[in-house]
Coordinates of C-alpha atoms in Angstrom, one line a residue:
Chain A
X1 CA 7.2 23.0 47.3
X2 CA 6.6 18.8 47.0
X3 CA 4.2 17.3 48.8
X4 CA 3.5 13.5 48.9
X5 CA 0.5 12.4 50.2
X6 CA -0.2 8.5 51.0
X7 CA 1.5 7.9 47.8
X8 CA 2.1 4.3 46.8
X9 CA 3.5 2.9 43.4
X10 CA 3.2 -0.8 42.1
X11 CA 5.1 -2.3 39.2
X12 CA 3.7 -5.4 39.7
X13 CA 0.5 -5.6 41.8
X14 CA 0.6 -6.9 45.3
X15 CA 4.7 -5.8 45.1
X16 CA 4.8 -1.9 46.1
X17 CA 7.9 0.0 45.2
X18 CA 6.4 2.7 47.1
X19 CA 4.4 2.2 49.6
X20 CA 1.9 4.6 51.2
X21 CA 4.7 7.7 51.5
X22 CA 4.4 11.0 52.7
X23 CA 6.6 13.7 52.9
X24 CA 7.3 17.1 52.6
X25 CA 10.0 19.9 50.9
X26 CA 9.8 23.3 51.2
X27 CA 10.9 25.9 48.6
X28 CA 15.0 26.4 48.7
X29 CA 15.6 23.2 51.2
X30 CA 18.8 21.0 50.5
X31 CA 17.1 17.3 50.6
X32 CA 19.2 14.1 50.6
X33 CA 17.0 10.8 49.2
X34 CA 18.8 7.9 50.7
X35 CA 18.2 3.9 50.2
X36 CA 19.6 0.8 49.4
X37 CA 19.5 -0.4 45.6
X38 CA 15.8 -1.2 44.8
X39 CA 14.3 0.5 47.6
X40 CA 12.1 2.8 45.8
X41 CA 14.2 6.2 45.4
X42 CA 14.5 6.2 41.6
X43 CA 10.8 5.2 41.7
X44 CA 10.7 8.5 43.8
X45 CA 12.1 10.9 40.9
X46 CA 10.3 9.2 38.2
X47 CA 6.9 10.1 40.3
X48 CA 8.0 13.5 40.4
X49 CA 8.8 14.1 36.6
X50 CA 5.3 12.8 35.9
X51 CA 7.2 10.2 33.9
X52 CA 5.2 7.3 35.8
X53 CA 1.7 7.7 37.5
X54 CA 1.0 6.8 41.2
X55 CA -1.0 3.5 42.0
X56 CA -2.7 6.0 45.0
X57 CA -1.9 8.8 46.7
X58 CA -1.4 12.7 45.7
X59 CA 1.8 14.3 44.5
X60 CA 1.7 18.4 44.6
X61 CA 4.4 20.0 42.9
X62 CA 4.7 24.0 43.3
X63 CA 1.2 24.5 44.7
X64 CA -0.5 21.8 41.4
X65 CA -1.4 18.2 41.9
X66 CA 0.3 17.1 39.6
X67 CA -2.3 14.3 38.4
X68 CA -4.8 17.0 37.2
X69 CA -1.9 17.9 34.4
X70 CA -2.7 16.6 31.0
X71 CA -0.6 15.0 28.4
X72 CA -0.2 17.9 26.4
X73 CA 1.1 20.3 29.2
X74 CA 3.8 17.8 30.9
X75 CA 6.4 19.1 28.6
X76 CA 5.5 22.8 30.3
X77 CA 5.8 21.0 33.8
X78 CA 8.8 19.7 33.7
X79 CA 10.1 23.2 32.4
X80 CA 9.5 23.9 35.8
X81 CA 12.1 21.1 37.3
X82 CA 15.8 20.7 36.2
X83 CA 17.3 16.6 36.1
X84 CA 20.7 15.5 36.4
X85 CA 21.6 12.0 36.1
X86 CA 24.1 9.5 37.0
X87 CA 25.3 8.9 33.4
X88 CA 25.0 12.4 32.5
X89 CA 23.4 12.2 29.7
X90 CA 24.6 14.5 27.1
X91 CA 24.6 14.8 23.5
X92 CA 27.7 12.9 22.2
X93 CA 27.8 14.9 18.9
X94 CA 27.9 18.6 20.3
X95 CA 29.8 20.4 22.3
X96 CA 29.8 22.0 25.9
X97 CA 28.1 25.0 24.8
X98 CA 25.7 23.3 22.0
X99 CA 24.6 20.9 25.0
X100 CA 23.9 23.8 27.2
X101 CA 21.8 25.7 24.7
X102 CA 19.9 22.7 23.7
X103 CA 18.1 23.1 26.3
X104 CA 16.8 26.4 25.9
X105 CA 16.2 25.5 21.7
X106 CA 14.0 23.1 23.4
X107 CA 11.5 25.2 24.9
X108 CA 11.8 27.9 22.1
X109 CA 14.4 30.3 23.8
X110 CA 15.5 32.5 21.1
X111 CA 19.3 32.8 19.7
X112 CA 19.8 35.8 21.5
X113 CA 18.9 35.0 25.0
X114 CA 20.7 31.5 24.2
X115 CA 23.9 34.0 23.3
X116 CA 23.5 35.8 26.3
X117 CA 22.5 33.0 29.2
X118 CA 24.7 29.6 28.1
X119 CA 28.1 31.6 29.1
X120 CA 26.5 32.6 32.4
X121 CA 25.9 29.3 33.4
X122 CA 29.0 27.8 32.1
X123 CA 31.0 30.3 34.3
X124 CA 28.6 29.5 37.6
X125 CA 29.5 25.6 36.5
X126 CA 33.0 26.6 35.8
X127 CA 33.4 25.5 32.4
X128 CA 33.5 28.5 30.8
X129 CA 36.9 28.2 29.3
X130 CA 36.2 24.7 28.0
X131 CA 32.6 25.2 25.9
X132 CA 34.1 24.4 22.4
X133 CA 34.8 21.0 24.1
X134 CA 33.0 18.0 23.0
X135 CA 31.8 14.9 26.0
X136 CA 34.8 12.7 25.4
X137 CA 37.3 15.2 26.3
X138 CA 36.0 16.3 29.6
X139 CA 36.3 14.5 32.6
X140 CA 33.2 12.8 34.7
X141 CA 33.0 15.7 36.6
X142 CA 33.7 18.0 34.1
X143 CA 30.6 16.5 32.6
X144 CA 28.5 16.1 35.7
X145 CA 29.0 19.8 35.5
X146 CA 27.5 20.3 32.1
X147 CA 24.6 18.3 33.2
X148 CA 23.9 20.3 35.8
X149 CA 24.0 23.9 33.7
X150 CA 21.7 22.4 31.1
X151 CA 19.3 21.3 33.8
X152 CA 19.7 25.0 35.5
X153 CA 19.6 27.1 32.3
X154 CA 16.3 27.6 31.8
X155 CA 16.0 28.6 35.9
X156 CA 13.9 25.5 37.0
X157 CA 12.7 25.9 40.7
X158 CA 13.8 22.9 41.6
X159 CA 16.5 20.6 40.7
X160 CA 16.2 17.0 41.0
X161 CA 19.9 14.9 40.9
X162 CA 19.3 11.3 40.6
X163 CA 22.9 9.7 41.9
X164 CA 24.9 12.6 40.3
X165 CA 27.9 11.6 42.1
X166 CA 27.6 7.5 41.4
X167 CA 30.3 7.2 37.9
X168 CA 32.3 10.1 40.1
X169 CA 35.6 9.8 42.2
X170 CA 35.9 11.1 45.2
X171 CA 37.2 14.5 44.5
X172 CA 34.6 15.0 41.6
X173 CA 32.0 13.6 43.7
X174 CA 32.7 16.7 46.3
X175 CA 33.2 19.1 43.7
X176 CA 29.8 18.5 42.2
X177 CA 28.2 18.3 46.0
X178 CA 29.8 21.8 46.7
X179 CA 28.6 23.0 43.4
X180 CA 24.6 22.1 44.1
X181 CA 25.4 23.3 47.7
X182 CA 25.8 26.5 46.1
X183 CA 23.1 26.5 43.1
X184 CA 20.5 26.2 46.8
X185 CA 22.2 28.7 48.2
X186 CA 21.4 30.8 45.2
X187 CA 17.6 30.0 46.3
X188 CA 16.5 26.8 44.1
X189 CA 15.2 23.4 46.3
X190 CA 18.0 20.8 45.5
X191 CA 16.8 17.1 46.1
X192 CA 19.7 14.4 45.8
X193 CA 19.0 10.7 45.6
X194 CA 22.7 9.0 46.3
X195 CA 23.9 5.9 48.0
X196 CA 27.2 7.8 49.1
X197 CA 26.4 8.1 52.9
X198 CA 30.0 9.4 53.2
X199 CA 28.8 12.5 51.1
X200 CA 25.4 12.7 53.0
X201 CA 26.9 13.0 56.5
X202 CA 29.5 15.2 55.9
X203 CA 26.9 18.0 54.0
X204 CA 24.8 18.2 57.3
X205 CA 21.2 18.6 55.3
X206 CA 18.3 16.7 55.5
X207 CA 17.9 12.9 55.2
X208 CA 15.0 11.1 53.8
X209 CA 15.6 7.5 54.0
X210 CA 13.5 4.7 51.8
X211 CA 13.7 1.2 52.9
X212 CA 11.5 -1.4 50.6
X213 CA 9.5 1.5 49.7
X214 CA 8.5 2.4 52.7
X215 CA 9.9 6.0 54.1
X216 CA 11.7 4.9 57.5
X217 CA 13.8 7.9 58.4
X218 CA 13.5 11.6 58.3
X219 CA 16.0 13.4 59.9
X220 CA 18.7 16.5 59.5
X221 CA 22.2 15.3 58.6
X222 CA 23.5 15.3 62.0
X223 CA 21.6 12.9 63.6
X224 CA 23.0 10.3 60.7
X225 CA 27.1 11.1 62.0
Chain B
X1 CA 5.5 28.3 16.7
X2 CA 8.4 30.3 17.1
X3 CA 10.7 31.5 14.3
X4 CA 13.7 30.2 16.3
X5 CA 12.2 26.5 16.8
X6 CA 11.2 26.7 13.0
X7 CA 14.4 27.1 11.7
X8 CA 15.8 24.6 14.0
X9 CA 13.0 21.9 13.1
X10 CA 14.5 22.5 9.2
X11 CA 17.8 22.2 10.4
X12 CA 17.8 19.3 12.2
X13 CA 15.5 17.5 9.4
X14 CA 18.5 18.2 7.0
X15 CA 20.8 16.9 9.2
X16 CA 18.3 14.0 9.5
X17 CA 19.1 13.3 6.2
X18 CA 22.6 13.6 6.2
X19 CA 23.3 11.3 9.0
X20 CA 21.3 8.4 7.9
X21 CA 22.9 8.7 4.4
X22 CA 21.7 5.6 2.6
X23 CA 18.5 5.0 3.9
X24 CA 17.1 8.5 2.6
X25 CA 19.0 7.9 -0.7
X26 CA 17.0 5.0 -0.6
X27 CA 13.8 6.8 0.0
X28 CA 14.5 9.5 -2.2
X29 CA 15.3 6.9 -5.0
X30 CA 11.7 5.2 -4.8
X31 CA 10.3 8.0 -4.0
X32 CA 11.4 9.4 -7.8
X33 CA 10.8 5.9 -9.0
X34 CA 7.0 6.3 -8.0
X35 CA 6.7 9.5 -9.0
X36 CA 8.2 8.6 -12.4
X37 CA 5.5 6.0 -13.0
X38 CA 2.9 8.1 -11.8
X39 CA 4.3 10.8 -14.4
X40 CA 4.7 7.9 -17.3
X41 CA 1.0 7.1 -16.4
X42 CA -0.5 10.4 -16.3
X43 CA 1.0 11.4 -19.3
X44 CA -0.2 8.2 -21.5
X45 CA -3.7 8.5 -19.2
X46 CA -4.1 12.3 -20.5
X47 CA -3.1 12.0 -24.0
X48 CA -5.5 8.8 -24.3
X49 CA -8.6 10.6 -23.1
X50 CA -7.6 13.3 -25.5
X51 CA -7.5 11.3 -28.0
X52 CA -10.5 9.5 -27.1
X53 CA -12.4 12.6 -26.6
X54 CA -11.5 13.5 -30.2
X55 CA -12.9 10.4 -31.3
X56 CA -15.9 11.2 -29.1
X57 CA -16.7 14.3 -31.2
X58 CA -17.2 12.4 -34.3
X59 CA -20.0 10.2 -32.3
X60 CA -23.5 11.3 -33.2
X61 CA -27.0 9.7 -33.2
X62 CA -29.7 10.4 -36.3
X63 CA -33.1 10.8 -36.0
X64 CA -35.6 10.5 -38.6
X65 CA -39.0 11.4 -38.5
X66 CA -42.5 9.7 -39.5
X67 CA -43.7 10.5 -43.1
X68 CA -46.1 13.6 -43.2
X69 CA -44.6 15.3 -40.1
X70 CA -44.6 18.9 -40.2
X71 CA -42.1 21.8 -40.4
X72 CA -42.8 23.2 -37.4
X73 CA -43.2 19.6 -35.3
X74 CA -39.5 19.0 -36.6
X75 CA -38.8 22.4 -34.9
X76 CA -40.4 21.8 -31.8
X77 CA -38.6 18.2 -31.4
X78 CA -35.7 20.2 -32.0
X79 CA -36.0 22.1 -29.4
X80 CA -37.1 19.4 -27.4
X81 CA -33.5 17.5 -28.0
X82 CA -31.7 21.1 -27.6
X83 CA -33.0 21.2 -24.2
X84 CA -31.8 17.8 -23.0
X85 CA -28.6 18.4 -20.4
X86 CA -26.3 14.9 -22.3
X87 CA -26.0 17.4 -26.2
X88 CA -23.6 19.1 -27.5
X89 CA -25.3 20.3 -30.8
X90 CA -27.7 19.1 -32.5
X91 CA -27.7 19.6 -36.5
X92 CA -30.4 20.0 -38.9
X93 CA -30.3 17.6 -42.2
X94 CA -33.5 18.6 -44.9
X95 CA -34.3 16.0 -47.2
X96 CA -32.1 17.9 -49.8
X97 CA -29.1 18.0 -48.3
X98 CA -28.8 14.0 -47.2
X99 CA -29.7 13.9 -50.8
X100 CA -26.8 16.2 -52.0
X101 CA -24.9 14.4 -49.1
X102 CA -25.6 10.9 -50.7
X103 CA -25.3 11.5 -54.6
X104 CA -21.5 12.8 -53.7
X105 CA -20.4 9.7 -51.8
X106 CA -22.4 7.4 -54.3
X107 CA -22.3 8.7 -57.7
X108 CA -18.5 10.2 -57.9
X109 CA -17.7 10.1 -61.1
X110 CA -21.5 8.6 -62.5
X111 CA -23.4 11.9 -61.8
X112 CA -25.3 11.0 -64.6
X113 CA -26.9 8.4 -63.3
X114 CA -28.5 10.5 -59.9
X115 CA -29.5 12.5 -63.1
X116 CA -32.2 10.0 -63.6
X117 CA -34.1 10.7 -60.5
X118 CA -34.2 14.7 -61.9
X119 CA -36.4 16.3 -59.0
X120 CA -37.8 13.4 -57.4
X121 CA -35.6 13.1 -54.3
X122 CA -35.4 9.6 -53.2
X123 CA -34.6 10.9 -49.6
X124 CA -37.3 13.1 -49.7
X125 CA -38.3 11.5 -46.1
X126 CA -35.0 11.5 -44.9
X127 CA -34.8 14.9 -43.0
X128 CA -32.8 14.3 -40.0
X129 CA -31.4 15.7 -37.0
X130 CA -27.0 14.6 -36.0
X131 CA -27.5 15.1 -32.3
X132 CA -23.6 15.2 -30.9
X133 CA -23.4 14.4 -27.1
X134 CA -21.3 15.9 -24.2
X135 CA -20.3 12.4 -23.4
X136 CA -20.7 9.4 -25.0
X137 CA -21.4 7.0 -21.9
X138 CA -25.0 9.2 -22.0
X139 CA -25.6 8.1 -25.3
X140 CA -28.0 5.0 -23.9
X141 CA -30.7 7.3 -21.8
X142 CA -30.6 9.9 -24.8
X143 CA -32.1 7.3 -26.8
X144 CA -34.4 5.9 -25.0
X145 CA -35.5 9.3 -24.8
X146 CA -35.5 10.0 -28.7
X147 CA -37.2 6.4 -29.0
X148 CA -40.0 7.6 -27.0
X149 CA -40.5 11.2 -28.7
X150 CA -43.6 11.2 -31.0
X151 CA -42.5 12.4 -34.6
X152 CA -40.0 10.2 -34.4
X153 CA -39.6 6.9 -36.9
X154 CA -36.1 5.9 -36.2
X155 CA -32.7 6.6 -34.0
X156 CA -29.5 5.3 -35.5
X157 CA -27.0 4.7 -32.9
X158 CA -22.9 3.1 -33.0
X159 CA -23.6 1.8 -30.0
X160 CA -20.9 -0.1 -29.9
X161 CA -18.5 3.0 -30.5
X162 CA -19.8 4.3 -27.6
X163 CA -20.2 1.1 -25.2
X164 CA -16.0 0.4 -25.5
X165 CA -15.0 4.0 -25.5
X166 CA -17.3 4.5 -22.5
X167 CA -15.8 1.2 -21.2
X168 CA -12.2 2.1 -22.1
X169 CA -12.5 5.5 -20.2
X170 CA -13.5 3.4 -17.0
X171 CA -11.0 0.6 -17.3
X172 CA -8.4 3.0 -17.6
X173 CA -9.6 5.4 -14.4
X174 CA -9.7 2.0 -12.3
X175 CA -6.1 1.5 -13.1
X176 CA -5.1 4.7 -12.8
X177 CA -6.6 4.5 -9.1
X178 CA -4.7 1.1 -8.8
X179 CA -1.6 2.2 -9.7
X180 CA -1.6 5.2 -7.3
X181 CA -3.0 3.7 -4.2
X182 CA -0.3 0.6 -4.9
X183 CA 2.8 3.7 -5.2
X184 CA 1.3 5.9 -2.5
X185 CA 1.8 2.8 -0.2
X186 CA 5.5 1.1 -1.3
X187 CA 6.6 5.2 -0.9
X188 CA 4.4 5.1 2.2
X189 CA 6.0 2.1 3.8
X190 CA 9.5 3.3 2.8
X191 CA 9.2 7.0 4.2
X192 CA 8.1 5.3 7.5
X193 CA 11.0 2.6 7.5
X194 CA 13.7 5.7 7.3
X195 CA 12.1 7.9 9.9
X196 CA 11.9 4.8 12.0
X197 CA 16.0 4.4 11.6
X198 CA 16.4 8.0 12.1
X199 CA 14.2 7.5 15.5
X200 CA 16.1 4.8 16.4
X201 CA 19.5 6.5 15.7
X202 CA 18.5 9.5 17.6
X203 CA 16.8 7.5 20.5
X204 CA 19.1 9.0 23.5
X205 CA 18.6 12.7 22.0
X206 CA 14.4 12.2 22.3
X207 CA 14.5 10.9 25.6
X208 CA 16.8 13.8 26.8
X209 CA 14.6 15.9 24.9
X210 CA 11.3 14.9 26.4
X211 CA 12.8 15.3 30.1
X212 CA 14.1 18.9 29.1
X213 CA 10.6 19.6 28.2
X214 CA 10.3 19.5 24.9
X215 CA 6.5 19.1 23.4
X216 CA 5.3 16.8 21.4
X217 CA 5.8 19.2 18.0
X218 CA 9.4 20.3 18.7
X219 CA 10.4 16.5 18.9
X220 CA 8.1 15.2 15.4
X221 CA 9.0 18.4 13.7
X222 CA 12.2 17.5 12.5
X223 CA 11.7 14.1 11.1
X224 CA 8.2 15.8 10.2
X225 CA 10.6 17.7 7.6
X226 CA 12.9 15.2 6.7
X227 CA 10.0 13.3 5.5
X228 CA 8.6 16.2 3.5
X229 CA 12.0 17.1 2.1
X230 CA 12.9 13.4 1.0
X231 CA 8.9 13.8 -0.2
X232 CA 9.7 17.0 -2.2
X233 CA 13.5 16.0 -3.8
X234 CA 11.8 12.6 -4.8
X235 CA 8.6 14.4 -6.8
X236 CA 11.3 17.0 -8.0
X237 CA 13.9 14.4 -9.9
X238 CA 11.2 12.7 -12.1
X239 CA 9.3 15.5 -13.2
X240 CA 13.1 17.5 -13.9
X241 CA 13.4 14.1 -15.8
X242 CA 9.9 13.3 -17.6
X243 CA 10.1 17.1 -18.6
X244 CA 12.8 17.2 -21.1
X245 CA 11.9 12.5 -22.0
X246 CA 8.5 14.1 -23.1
X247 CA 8.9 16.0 -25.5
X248 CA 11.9 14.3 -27.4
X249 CA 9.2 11.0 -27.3
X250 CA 6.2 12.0 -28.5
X251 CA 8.3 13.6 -32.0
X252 CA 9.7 9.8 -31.7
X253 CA 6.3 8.3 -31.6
X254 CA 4.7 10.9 -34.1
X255 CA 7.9 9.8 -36.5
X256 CA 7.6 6.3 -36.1
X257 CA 3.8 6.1 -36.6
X258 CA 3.0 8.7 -38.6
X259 CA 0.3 6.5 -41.2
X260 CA -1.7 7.1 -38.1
X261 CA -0.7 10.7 -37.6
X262 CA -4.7 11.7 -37.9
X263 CA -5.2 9.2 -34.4
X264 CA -1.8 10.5 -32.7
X265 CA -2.7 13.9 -31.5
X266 CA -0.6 14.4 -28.7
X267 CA -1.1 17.1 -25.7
X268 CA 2.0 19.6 -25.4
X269 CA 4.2 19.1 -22.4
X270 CA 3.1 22.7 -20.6
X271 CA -0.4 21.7 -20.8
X272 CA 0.4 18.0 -19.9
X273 CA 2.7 19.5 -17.0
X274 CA 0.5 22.1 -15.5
X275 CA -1.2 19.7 -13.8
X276 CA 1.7 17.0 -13.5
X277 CA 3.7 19.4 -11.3
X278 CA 1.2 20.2 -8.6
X279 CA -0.3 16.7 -8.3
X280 CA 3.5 15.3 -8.4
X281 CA 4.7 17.7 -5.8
X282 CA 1.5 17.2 -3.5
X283 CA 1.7 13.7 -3.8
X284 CA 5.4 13.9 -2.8
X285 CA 5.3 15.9 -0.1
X286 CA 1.9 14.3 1.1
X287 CA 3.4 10.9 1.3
X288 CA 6.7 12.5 3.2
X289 CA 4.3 14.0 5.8
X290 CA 1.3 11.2 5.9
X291 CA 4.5 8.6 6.6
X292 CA 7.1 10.4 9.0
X293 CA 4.0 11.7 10.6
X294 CA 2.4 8.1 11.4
X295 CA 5.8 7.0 12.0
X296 CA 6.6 9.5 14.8
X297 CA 3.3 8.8 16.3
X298 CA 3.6 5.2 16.6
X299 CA 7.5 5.1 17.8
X300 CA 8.1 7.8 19.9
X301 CA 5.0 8.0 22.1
X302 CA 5.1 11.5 22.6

């Protein structure tokens, strides 16, 4: 579960890019972030991967405030939440399958389980057949899709996606939405920050809006078509 | 730290090395350039002070005593010197022998005329103890002591022997030190400047590293070993080198200057590299972990 509390965040002070926001997400819901550019949603994920600090306010992640973790145990935090970018963010120099394993070498996983667990999730991602592959052969979706089973391989409760459809095309971009439709269904809490409100009405799920950091709209995906 | 993550810290500090080519030649270059001076040095510092400490040996001071002292006084100063912490040995002369001593180095070859003084020894109060020291720099408080001993009627002293071997020893320990703390920090600033490329090469692949989770260790480790391993082949070369340059020199030195063949006593190249390869090595691999270490710390804010 996140929780915000009265959470506010300023850059610059006197100038929130949050400001005062509280909200809610149970385990295994489907969340859309929606805003403008500069509204505070990237802000948002950054908060959440303990990568910045709040100005005020709580943030609970899984049950912890998240302000009470130290410096040395934020690595074993974020083991606990999976990221996808917009720019993918892969290793340039290794292919599908070293990308995907990476991310268990990371937290110590050993050869064996990485033997056994990388092809799983490149068959959930559909990439199975192409893990020899190296970045600049795959498409952006093909890639998106990588992303995505690195930041699911090491079964993080949550996955964050930070405008995972935004360097997509259309038919990539519903690919990749079908795909993390089916990574919740599978029982992990999916929240998407995206811009693409064409995506976000026709996937019927929740709707958080952020307008100049304030939260002005939270509502199921209905009530936006 | 788990085996897995261990291997893969080695692994990636070798590929480290191998992607930023030139700059750990580089390091790898001064690195053995350092450690070649240091080897140069310590092998000219240790064969001086063995040298030195041969001439040390021949260093002594002479008491005489007053006129009319006993046998048994002479013993008990003896004993008194014996028990001081700064001697070696301490030698008894009788009258008898300084006398023997003398009519060799005097009369060669005119015995006849030491014949003239028949039994009437000349030195007959010259009895005298040759009081050999641990270390010559101690020579100054032993005397003072011997000066202040009752019996006693004179100390001869080469205090000047001992005052510039004494000072030799020290100037050559303050440029040893000088020497090494100037190497340790050119090889210092190097190891850092390479690990600092190497950070900067691998920039995208730490930050997707430290949102994957990765702690602070698994991220230093492998430039943590690149460091030591640049560290390690840079100690490695120069001793490989100043192993086999050794030995061929000294015969060259001993050849070339052989009137003073009785001065030139040089230590054999085990003995000379049982300590050389440890301190080398340490050094090495203690600069290639001190640097990358600091150099992690300060650029990728782990």
């Amino acid at each position: 579960m996140i929780q915000l509390e009265n959470v506010s965040k300023a850059y610059v002070e006197g100038i929130p890019a949050l400001d005062d926001v509280s909200l809610s997400i149970e385990d295994g819901e489907f969340v859309f972030i929606v805003g403008d550019s500069g509204s505070g949603k990237s802000t948002l994920i950054k908060l959440l991967m303990k990568e910045l600090e709040p100005s005020e306010g709580t943030i609970t992640v899984n049950d912890r405030d998240i302000s009470t973790i130290t410096h040395k145990n934020i690595p074993y935090f974020r083991r606990e939440i999976g990221v996808v970018f917009q720019d993918f963010r892969l290793l340039k120099d290794r292919n599908v399958y070293e990308n995907v394993a990476f991310a268990m070498r990371v937290v110590g996983e050993s050869n064996r389980n990485i033997r056994k667990r990388v092809p799983v999730m490149l068959s959930l991602v559909g990439l199975a057949a192409k893990y020899k592959s190296f970045p600049k052969q795959l498409s952006g979706g093909e890639q998106q899709r990588v992303a995505i089973a690195r930041a699911l391989v090491n079964n993080p409760g949550i996955l964050l996606a930070d405008e995972p459809t935004g360097n997509l095309d259309n038919n990539n971009a519903w690919e990749i939405m079908k795909l993390l439709e089916e990574i919740n269904a599978r029982g992990t809490t999916v929240v998407v920050v995206t811009h693409n409100m064409e995506i976000v009405r026709a996937m019927n799920k929740r709707v958080i809006t952020i307008q100049k950091g304030n939260l002005v709209g939270d509502a199921g995906g209905e009530v936006l078509s | 730290m788990k085996f897995s993550t261990f291997i893969y810290s080695i692994k990636q500090g070798v590929i480290n090395i191998g992607r930023n080519k030139m700059f750990s030649l580089a390091s790898i270059a001064t690195m053995a350039a350092c450690i070649f001076l240091f080897g140069i040095f310590y092998s000219v510092v240790s064969n001086f002070n063995s040298m030195v400490t041969n001439v040390e040996k021949g260093v002594a001071v002479t008491v005489f005593f007053k006129e009319g002292i006993s046998d048994e006084e002479i013993d008990a100063i003896g004993a008194a010197i014996r028990m001081r912490p700064e001697v070696k040995d301490c030698i008894f002369k009788s009258a008898d022998e300084a006398w023997e001593e003398y009519k060799k180095i005097y009369f060669e070859g005119s015995e006849e005329l030491a014949e003239g003084f028949a039994d009437d020894n000349p030195l007959k109060d010259d009895a005298s103890y040759e009081i050999y020291l641990n270390d010559v720099s101690m020579q100054k408080v032993l005397v003072t002591y011997l000066e202040n001993l009752e019996g006693i009627r004179t100390v001869n002293q080469s205090e000047v022997v001992a005052n510039t071997l004494t000072d030799f020893n020290k100037l050559i320990s303050y440029i040893s030190i000088a020497i090494i703390l100037i190497l340790l920090c050119v090889a210092i600033f190097l190891i850092n400047n390479t690990v600092t490329v190497g950070i900067s090469v691998r920039k995208d692949e730490i930050g997707i590293m430290k949102f994957i989770g990765a702690t602070d260790f698994f991220v230093r480790a492998p430039f943590v070993v690149e460091g030591i391993l640049i560290g390690f082949v840079g100690a490695s070369i120069p001793l490989i080198i100043l192993y086999f340059m050794y030995s061929r020199i000294i015969v060259y030195i001993a050849e070339k200057f052989n009137f003073l063949s009785g001065l030139l006593t040089f230590i054999p190249v085990e003995t000379v590299f049982t300590t050389l390869v440890p301190v080398a090595l340490l050094l090495g691999v203690g600069i290639g972990f001190i640097g990358s270490f600091a150099t992690t710390r300060k650029h990728l804010k782990v």
